[in-house]
């Protein structure tokens, strides 16, 4: 996941460090590892991450 976030930051021009660990915590919530990917049946789209990330608005 850290490499995924790092790619997004690079594509969006944000120079930030990405520090990963094995905890599944986000602020005060524990996120299950299965919560970040589809499980079971899903509809695969036609948009690739790199293409999507290039067109995201930045403040």
Tab-separated table of N, CA and C in Angstrom:
chain	number	residue	atom	x	y	z
A	1	UNK	N	0.821	-1.188	0.000
A	1	UNK	CA	0.000	0.000	0.000
A	1	UNK	C	0.867	1.255	0.000
A	2	UNK	N	2.010	1.193	0.670
A	2	UNK	CA	2.861	2.380	0.720
A	2	UNK	C	3.356	2.780	-0.666
A	3	UNK	N	3.648	1.808	-1.519
A	3	UNK	CA	4.095	2.116	-2.881
A	3	UNK	C	2.956	2.732	-3.696
A	4	UNK	N	1.748	2.286	-3.454
A	4	UNK	CA	0.568	2.827	-4.124
A	4	UNK	C	0.390	4.303	-3.764
A	5	UNK	N	0.486	4.624	-2.492
A	5	UNK	CA	0.360	6.007	-2.032
A	5	UNK	C	1.520	6.846	-2.559
A	6	UNK	N	2.717	6.301	-2.541
A	6	UNK	CA	3.882	7.006	-3.058
A	6	UNK	C	3.701	7.350	-4.534
A	7	UNK	N	3.172	6.429	-5.319
A	7	UNK	CA	2.910	6.697	-6.744
A	7	UNK	C	1.938	7.849	-6.907
A	8	UNK	N	0.863	7.851	-6.116
A	8	UNK	CA	-0.120	8.928	-6.204
A	8	UNK	C	0.513	10.274	-5.867
A	9	UNK	N	1.292	10.314	-4.805
A	9	UNK	CA	1.929	11.568	-4.411
A	9	UNK	C	2.870	12.075	-5.502
A	10	UNK	N	3.615	11.189	-6.119
A	10	UNK	CA	4.509	11.595	-7.206
A	10	UNK	C	3.738	12.105	-8.412
A	11	UNK	N	2.692	11.402	-8.800
A	11	UNK	CA	1.892	11.808	-9.951
A	11	UNK	C	1.244	13.161	-9.708
A	12	UNK	N	0.790	13.386	-8.474
A	12	UNK	CA	0.098	14.634	-8.158
A	12	UNK	C	1.055	15.767	-7.787
A	13	UNK	N	2.363	15.507	-7.835
A	13	UNK	CA	3.343	16.548	-7.583
A	13	UNK	C	3.521	16.918	-6.126
A	14	UNK	N	3.148	16.038	-5.226
A	14	UNK	CA	3.275	16.315	-3.793
A	14	UNK	C	4.533	15.641	-3.259
A	15	UNK	N	5.455	16.431	-2.779
A	15	UNK	CA	6.709	15.897	-2.255
A	15	UNK	C	6.537	15.596	-0.767
A	16	UNK	N	6.088	14.403	-0.479
A	16	UNK	CA	5.881	13.982	0.916
A	16	UNK	C	6.518	12.624	1.125
A	17	UNK	N	6.936	12.372	2.351
A	17	UNK	CA	7.468	11.059	2.707
A	17	UNK	C	6.320	10.112	3.009
A	18	UNK	N	6.500	8.851	2.667
A	18	UNK	CA	5.528	7.811	2.985
A	18	UNK	C	6.199	6.856	3.956
A	19	UNK	N	5.608	6.715	5.119
A	19	UNK	CA	6.156	5.828	6.142
A	19	UNK	C	5.124	4.740	6.402
A	20	UNK	N	5.521	3.516	6.207
A	20	UNK	CA	4.571	2.414	6.381
A	20	UNK	C	4.916	1.605	7.627
A	21	UNK	N	3.905	0.913	8.130
A	21	UNK	CA	4.087	-0.063	9.193
A	21	UNK	C	3.020	-1.135	9.020
A	22	UNK	N	3.066	-2.144	9.849
A	22	UNK	CA	2.137	-3.269	9.702
A	22	UNK	C	0.832	-3.081	10.463
A	23	UNK	N	0.659	-1.946	11.148
A	23	UNK	CA	-0.602	-1.687	11.839
A	23	UNK	C	-1.666	-1.305	10.826
A	24	UNK	N	-2.883	-1.641	11.118
A	24	UNK	CA	-4.002	-1.304	10.232
A	24	UNK	C	-4.821	-0.165	10.817
A	25	UNK	N	-4.162	0.788	11.444
A	25	UNK	CA	-4.874	1.878	12.090
A	25	UNK	C	-4.853	3.127	11.222
A	26	UNK	N	-5.975	3.819	11.218
A	26	UNK	CA	-6.081	5.121	10.576
A	26	UNK	C	-6.726	6.048	11.585
A	27	UNK	N	-5.991	6.981	12.077
A	27	UNK	CA	-6.388	7.855	13.170
A	27	UNK	C	-6.759	6.960	14.358
A	28	UNK	N	-8.049	6.835	14.681
A	28	UNK	CA	-8.447	6.002	15.809
A	28	UNK	C	-9.181	4.730	15.386
A	29	UNK	N	-9.176	4.437	14.098
A	29	UNK	CA	-9.933	3.302	13.581
A	29	UNK	C	-9.003	2.208	13.094
A	30	UNK	N	-9.402	0.965	13.312
A	30	UNK	CA	-8.653	-0.155	12.757
A	30	UNK	C	-9.315	-0.562	11.456
A	31	UNK	N	-8.561	-0.567	10.380
A	31	UNK	CA	-9.072	-0.898	9.051
A	31	UNK	C	-8.655	-2.327	8.725
A	32	UNK	N	-9.596	-3.226	8.455
A	32	UNK	CA	-9.199	-4.582	8.078
A	32	UNK	C	-8.480	-4.570	6.723
A	33	UNK	N	-7.477	-5.411	6.564
A	33	UNK	CA	-6.733	-5.452	5.300
A	33	UNK	C	-7.646	-5.743	4.126
A	34	UNK	N	-8.704	-6.493	4.357
A	34	UNK	CA	-9.642	-6.815	3.275
A	34	UNK	C	-10.555	-5.635	2.947
A	35	UNK	N	-10.488	-4.553	3.709
A	35	UNK	CA	-11.356	-3.404	3.484
A	35	UNK	C	-10.907	-2.489	2.367
A	36	UNK	N	-9.731	-2.712	1.826
A	36	UNK	CA	-9.192	-1.828	0.798
A	36	UNK	C	-9.247	-2.418	-0.603
A	37	UNK	N	-9.714	-3.622	-0.713
A	37	UNK	CA	-9.800	-4.279	-2.018
A	37	UNK	C	-11.176	-4.916	-2.164
A	38	UNK	N	-11.665	-5.050	-3.393
A	38	UNK	CA	-12.974	-5.690	-3.558
A	38	UNK	C	-12.907	-7.170	-3.204
A	39	UNK	N	-13.981	-7.651	-2.630
A	39	UNK	CA	-14.088	-9.086	-2.377
A	39	UNK	C	-15.372	-9.581	-3.030
A	40	UNK	N	-15.371	-10.796	-3.465
A	40	UNK	CA	-16.541	-11.331	-4.157
A	40	UNK	C	-16.652	-10.748	-5.550
A	41	UNK	N	-17.863	-10.683	-6.053
A	41	UNK	CA	-18.098	-10.158	-7.394
A	41	UNK	C	-17.951	-8.638	-7.393
A	42	UNK	N	-17.336	-8.121	-8.439
A	42	UNK	CA	-17.213	-6.672	-8.589
A	42	UNK	C	-17.146	-6.345	-10.073
A	43	UNK	N	-17.429	-5.123	-10.395
A	43	UNK	CA	-17.387	-4.660	-11.778
A	43	UNK	C	-16.070	-3.947	-12.004
A	44	UNK	N	-15.224	-4.520	-12.830
A	44	UNK	CA	-13.926	-3.920	-13.117
A	44	UNK	C	-14.103	-2.791	-14.117
A	45	UNK	N	-13.591	-1.633	-13.795
A	45	UNK	CA	-13.712	-0.473	-14.674
A	45	UNK	C	-12.646	-0.452	-15.748
A	46	UNK	N	-12.718	0.567	-16.579
A	46	UNK	CA	-11.772	0.719	-17.676
A	46	UNK	C	-10.735	1.803	-17.410
A	47	UNK	N	-10.728	2.374	-16.227
A	47	UNK	CA	-9.804	3.455	-15.910
A	47	UNK	C	-8.654	2.882	-15.080
A	48	UNK	N	-7.444	3.191	-15.499
A	48	UNK	CA	-6.269	2.755	-14.764
A	48	UNK	C	-5.878	3.821	-13.744
A	49	UNK	N	-5.262	3.398	-12.662
A	49	UNK	CA	-4.923	4.303	-11.575
A	49	UNK	C	-4.110	5.500	-12.053
A	50	UNK	N	-3.059	5.272	-12.811
A	50	UNK	CA	-2.200	6.371	-13.255
A	50	UNK	C	-2.986	7.401	-14.062
A	51	UNK	N	-3.901	6.943	-14.904
A	51	UNK	CA	-4.728	7.866	-15.690
A	51	UNK	C	-5.670	8.661	-14.783
A	52	UNK	N	-6.288	7.998	-13.829
A	52	UNK	CA	-7.194	8.666	-12.891
A	52	UNK	C	-6.447	9.712	-12.068
A	53	UNK	N	-5.288	9.340	-11.551
A	53	UNK	CA	-4.530	10.213	-10.653
A	53	UNK	C	-4.088	11.504	-11.348
A	54	UNK	N	-3.797	11.445	-12.625
A	54	UNK	CA	-3.339	12.621	-13.360
A	54	UNK	C	-4.393	13.714	-13.432
A	55	UNK	N	-5.668	13.343	-13.351
A	55	UNK	CA	-6.750	14.298	-13.540
A	55	UNK	C	-7.469	14.685	-12.252
A	56	UNK	N	-6.889	14.339	-11.107
A	56	UNK	CA	-7.508	14.700	-9.829
A	56	UNK	C	-7.179	16.141	-9.491
A	57	UNK	N	-8.152	16.832	-8.915
A	57	UNK	CA	-7.950	18.221	-8.508
A	57	UNK	C	-7.029	18.274	-7.300
A	58	UNK	N	-6.191	19.272	-7.293
A	58	UNK	CA	-5.350	19.549	-6.132
A	58	UNK	C	-5.687	20.927	-5.622
A	59	UNK	N	-5.732	21.083	-4.321
A	59	UNK	CA	-5.988	22.396	-3.722
A	59	UNK	C	-4.705	23.166	-3.564
